[in-house]
Short mmCIF file of C-alpha atoms and ligand atoms in Angstrom, two decimals:
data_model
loop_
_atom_site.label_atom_id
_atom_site.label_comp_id
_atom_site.label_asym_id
_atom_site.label_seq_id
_atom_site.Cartn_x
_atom_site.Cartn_y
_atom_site.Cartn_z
CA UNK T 1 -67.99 216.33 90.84
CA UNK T 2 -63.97 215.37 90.93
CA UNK T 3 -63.07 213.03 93.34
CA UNK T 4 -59.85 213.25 95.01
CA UNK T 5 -57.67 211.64 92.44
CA UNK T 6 -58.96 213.25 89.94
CA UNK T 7 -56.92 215.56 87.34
CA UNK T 8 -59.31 215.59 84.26
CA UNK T 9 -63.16 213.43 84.66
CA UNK T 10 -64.77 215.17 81.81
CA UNK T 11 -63.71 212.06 79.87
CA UNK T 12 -65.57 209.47 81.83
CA UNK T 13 -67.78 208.63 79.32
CA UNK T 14 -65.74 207.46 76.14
CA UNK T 15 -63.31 205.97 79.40
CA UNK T 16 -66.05 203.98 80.92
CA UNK T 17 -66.69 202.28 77.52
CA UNK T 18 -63.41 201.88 76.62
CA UNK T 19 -62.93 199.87 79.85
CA UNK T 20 -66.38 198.12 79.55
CA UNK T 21 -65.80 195.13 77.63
CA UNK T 22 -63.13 193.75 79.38
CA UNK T 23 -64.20 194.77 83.30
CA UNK T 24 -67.40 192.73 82.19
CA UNK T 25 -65.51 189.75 80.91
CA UNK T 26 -63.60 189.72 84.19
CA UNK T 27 -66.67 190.63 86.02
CA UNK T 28 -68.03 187.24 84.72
CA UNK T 29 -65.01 185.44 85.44
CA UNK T 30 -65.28 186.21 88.96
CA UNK T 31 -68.61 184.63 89.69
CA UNK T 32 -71.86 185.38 91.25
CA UNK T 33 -72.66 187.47 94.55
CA UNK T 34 -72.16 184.22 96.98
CA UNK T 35 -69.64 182.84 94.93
CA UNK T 36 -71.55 179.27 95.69
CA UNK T 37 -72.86 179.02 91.98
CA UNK T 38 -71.99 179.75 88.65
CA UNK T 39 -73.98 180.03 85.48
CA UNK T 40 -72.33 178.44 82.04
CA UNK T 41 -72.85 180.27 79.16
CA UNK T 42 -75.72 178.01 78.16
CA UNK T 43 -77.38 179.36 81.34
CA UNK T 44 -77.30 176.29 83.35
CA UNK T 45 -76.44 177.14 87.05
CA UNK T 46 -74.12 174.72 88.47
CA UNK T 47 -72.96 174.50 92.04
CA UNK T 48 -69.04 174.43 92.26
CA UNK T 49 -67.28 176.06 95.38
CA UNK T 50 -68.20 173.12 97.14
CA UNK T 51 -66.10 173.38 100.64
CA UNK T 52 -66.46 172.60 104.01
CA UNK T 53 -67.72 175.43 105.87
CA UNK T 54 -63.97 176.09 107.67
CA UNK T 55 -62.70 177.12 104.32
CA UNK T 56 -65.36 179.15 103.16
CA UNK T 57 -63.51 182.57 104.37
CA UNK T 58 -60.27 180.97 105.56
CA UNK T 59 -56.93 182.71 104.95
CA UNK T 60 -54.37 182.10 102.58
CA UNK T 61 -50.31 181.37 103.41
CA UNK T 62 -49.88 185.16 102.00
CA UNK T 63 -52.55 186.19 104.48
CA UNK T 64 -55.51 187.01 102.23
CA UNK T 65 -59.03 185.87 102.79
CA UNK T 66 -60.73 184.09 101.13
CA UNK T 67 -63.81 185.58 99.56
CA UNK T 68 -66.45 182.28 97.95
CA UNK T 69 -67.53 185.30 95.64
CA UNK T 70 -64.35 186.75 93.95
CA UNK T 71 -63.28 182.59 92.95
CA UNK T 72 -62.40 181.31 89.46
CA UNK T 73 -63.46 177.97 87.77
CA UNK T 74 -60.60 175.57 87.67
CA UNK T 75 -61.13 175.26 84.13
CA UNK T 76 -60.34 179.26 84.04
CA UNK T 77 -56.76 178.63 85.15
CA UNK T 78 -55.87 174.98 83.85
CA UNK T 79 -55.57 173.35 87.04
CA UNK T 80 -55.04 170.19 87.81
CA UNK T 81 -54.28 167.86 90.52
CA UNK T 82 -50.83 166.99 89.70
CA UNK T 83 -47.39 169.44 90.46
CA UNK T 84 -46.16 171.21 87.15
CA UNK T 85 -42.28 172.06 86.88
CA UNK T 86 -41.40 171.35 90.41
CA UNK T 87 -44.53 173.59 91.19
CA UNK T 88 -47.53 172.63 93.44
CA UNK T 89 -50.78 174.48 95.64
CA UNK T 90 -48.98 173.61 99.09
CA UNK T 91 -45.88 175.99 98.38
CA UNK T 92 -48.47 178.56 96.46
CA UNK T 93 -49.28 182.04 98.35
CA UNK T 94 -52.81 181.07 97.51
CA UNK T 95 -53.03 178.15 98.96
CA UNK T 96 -55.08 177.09 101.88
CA UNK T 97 -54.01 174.16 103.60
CA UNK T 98 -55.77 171.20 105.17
CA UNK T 99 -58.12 172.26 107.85
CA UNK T 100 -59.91 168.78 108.65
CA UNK T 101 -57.41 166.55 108.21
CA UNK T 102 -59.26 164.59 105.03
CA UNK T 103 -56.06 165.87 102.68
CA UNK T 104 -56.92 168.61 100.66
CA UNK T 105 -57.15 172.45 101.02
CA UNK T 106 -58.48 175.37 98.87
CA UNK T 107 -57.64 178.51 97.42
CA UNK T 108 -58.00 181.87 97.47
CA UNK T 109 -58.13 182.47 94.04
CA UNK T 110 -59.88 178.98 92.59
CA UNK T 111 -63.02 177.60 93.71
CA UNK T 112 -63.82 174.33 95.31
CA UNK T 113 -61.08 172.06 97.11
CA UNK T 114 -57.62 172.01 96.25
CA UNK T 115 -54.96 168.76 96.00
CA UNK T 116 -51.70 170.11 97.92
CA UNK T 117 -50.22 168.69 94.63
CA UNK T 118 -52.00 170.81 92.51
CA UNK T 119 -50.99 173.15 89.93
CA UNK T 120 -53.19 176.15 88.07
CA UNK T 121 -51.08 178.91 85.67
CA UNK T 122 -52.22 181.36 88.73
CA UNK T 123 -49.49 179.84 90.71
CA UNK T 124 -47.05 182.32 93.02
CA UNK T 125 -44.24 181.01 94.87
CA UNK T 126 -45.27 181.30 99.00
CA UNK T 127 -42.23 183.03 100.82
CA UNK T 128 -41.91 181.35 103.76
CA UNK T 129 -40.11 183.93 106.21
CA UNK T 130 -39.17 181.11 109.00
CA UNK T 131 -37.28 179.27 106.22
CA UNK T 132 -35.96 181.63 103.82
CA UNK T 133 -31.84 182.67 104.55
CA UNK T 134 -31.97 185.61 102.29
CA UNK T 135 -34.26 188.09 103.14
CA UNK T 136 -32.53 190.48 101.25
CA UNK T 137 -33.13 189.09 98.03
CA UNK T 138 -36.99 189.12 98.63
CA UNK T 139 -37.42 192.27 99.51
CA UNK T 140 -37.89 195.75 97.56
CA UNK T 141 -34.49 197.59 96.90
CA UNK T 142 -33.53 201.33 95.84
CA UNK T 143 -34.31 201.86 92.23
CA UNK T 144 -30.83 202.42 90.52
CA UNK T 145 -30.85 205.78 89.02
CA UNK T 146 -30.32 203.75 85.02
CA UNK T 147 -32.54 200.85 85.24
CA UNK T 148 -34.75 200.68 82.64
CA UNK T 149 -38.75 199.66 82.88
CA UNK T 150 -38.34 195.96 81.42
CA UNK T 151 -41.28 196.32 79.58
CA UNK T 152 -41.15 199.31 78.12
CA UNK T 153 -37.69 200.54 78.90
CA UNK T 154 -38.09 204.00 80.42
CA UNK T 155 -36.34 204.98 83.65
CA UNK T 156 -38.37 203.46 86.49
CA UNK T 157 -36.42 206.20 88.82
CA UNK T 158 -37.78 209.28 86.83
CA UNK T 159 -41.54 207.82 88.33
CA UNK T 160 -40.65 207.60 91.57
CA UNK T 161 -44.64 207.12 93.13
CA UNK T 162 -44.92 204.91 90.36
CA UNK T 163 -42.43 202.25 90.06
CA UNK T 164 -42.45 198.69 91.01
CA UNK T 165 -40.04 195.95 91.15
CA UNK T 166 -39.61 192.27 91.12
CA UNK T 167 -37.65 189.58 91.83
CA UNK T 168 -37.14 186.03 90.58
CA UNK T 169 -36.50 182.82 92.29
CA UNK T 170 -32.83 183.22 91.19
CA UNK T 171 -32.47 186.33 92.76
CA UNK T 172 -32.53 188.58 88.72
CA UNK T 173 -34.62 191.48 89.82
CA UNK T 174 -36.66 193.35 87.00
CA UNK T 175 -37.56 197.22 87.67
CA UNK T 176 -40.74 199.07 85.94
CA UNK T 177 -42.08 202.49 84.90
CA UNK T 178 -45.48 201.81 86.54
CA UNK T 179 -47.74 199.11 88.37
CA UNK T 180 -49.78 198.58 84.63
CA UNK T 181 -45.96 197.28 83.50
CA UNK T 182 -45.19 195.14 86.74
CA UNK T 183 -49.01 193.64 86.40
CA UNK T 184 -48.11 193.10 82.48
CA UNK T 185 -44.72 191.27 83.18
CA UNK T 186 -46.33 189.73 85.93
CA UNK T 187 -48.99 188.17 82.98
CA UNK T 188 -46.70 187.23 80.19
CA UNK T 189 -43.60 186.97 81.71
CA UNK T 190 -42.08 185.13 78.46
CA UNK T 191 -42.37 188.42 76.45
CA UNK T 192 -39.74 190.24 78.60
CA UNK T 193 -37.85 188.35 81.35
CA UNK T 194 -34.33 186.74 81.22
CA UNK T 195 -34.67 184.04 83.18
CA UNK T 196 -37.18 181.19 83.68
CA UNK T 197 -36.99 181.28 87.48
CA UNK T 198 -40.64 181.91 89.19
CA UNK T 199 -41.25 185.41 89.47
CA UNK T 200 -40.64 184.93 94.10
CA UNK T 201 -41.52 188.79 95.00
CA UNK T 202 -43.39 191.65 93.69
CA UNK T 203 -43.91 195.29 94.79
CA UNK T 204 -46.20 198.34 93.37
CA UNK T 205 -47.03 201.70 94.57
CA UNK T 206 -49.90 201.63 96.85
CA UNK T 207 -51.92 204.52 95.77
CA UNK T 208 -52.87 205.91 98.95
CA UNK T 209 -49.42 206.17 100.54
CA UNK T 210 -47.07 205.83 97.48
CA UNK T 211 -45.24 203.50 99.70
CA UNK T 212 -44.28 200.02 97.62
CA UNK T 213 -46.47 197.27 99.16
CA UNK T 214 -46.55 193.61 98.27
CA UNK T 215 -47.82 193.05 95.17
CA UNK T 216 -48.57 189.59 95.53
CA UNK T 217 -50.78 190.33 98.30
CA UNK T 218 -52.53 193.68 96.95
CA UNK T 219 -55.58 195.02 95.68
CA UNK T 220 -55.98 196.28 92.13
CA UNK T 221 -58.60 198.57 90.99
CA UNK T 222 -58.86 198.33 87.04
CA UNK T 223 -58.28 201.83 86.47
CA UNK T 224 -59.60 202.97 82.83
CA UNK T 225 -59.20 206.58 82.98
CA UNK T 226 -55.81 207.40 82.17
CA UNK T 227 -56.39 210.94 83.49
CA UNK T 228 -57.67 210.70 86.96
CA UNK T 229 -54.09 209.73 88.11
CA UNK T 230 -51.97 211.60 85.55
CA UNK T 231 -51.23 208.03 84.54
CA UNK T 232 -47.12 207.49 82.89
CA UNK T 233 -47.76 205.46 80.04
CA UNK T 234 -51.51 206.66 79.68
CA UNK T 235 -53.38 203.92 81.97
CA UNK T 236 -52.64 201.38 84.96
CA UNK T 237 -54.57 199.63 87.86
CA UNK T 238 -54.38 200.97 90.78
CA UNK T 239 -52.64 199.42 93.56
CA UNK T 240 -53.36 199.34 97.31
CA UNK T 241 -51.90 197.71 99.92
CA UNK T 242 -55.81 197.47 102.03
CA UNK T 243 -59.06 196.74 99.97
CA UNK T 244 -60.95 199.02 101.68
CA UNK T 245 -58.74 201.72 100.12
CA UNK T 246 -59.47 200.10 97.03
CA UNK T 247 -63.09 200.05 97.39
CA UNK T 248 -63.28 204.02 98.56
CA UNK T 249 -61.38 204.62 95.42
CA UNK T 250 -63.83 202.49 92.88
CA UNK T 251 -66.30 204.11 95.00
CA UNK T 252 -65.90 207.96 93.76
CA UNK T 253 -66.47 206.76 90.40
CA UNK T 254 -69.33 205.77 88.58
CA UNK T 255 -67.68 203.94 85.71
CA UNK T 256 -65.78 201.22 88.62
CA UNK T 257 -67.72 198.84 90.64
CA UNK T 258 -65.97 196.30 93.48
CA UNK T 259 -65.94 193.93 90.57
CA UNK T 260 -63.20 196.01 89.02
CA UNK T 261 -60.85 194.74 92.14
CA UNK T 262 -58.83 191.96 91.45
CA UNK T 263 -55.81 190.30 92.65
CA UNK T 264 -52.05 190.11 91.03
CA UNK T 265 -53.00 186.45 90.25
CA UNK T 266 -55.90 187.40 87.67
CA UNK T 267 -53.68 189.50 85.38
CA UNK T 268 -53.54 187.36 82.25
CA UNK T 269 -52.81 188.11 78.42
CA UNK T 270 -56.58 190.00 78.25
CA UNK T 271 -55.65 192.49 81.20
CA UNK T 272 -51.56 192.79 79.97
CA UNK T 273 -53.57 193.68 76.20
CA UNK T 274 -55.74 196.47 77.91
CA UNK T 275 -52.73 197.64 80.04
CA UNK T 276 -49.71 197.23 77.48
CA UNK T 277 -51.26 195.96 74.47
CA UNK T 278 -48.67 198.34 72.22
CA UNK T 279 -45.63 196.40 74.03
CA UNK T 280 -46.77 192.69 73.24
CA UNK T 281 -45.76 190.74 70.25
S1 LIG Z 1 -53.64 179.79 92.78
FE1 LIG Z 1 -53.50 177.86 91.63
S2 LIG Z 1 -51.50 177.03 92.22
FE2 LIG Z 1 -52.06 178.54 93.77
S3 LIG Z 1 -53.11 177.39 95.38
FE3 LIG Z 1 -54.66 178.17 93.99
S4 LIG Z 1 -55.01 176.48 92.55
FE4 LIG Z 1 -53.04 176.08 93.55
#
């Protein structure tokens, strides 16, 4: 039976196992049910989101929740305790900050307690609207009719419910072809940016409404089938601004689970490979 966003679903099959190996590898990144344990590769379960209670489901300065079963190991994203580049947890969308006065907070995206001083390679830049003089620069513009995808250098305004756009801490703003392109520059930004400035604001197409939406705040279903959204560029995740839109839409298929939902901050070189893999060096 076609779901709604289907075009073509006869292909499920060789799609689901094309997108197997690496949902399952993410899958396993992400934890257990609870999120409260996770098992090494030896087996051996160890308990590691340990938090107080207040954190456990606490929201993030971007206004996510926090979910103890969706959490990466620290060791996953090379954090550690001390600022990196000028960079720390406190000023990360992530973050969580201090509930019970003892000094620390946690994350969204890492298990266990977080230093405000911390670092991990997951790090976004928090906008802060109260202090920020230049709203214009941080939000999403009009796609100039000539600016090319900067990954793959097609005309982001000839996809018009599929482009996406960022912008940089020193205000260079990037355009792309598709949300599979923004998640890919987004992942290996060295490969195709011009500047070294943090990447401060993101937008995709939210799936549902074609409206851009925050990216930095969004859901992403790991969309393998490069046919069930008449996919530019053959395959993307799909974006949406709500994760219960994301979950109905992993729902009509049989090849997607929720553990095919991820957020911006776990696209990394793997992902950007499945994604763009014919763009990277
Ligand atoms: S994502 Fe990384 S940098 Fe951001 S708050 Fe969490 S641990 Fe810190």
């Amino acid at each position: 039976m076609k779901d709604r966003y289907s075009t073509r679903l006869d292909r499920r099959t060789m799609l689901a196992l094309f997108g197997s190996g690496s949902a399952a590898a993410l899958a396993g990144c992400l934890g257990g049910d609870d999120g409260a344990e996770t098992t090494t590769p030896a087996g051996t379960e160890t308990t590691s989101d340990e938090v107080p209670d207040a954190y456990r489901t606490a929201t993030a300065l971007n206004g996510n929740e926090r979910d103890p079963g969706s959490l990466v190991a620290k060791s996953d994203l090379s954090y550690q305790p001390e600022p990196k580049n000028g960079q720390q947890c406190s000023g990360c969308a992530y973050y969580v900050p201090d509930k019970n006065d003892d000094g620390v907070g946690a994350c969204t995206i890492v298990e266990g307690t977080i230093e405000p001083t911390g670092y991990c390679t997951s790090y976004v830049a928090h906008e802060d609207e109260t202090s920020s003089g230049d709203n214009q620069a941080r939000s999403p513009t009009d796609v100039p009719q000539d600016a090319q995808c900067a990954v793959c250098n097609m005309k982001a305004a000839n996809f018009p419910t599929w482009n996406a756009q960022a912008v940089h801490a020193d205000d260079t703003r990037e355009f792309f072809c598709t949300s599979g392109c923004a998640t890919t520059y987004y992942a290996v930004p060295g490969e195709f940016a011009d500047t070294d400035a943090d990447i401060a604001g993101l937008w995709v197409r939210d799936m549902e409404s074609r409206d851009l939406v925050d990216g930095t705040t969004a859901y992403y279903a790991l969309e393998t089938d490069a046919d069930r959204l008449d996919d530019p560029m053959r395959v993307n995740p799909a974006p949406f601004a709500a994760r219960e839109d994301a979950v109905a839409y992993v729902d009509e298929v049989e090849y997607l689970t929720e553990d095919d939902i991820v957020e911006l901050a776990a696209f990394d070189r793997e992902l950007a490979e499945q994604y763009r893999g014919q763009l990277l060096e």
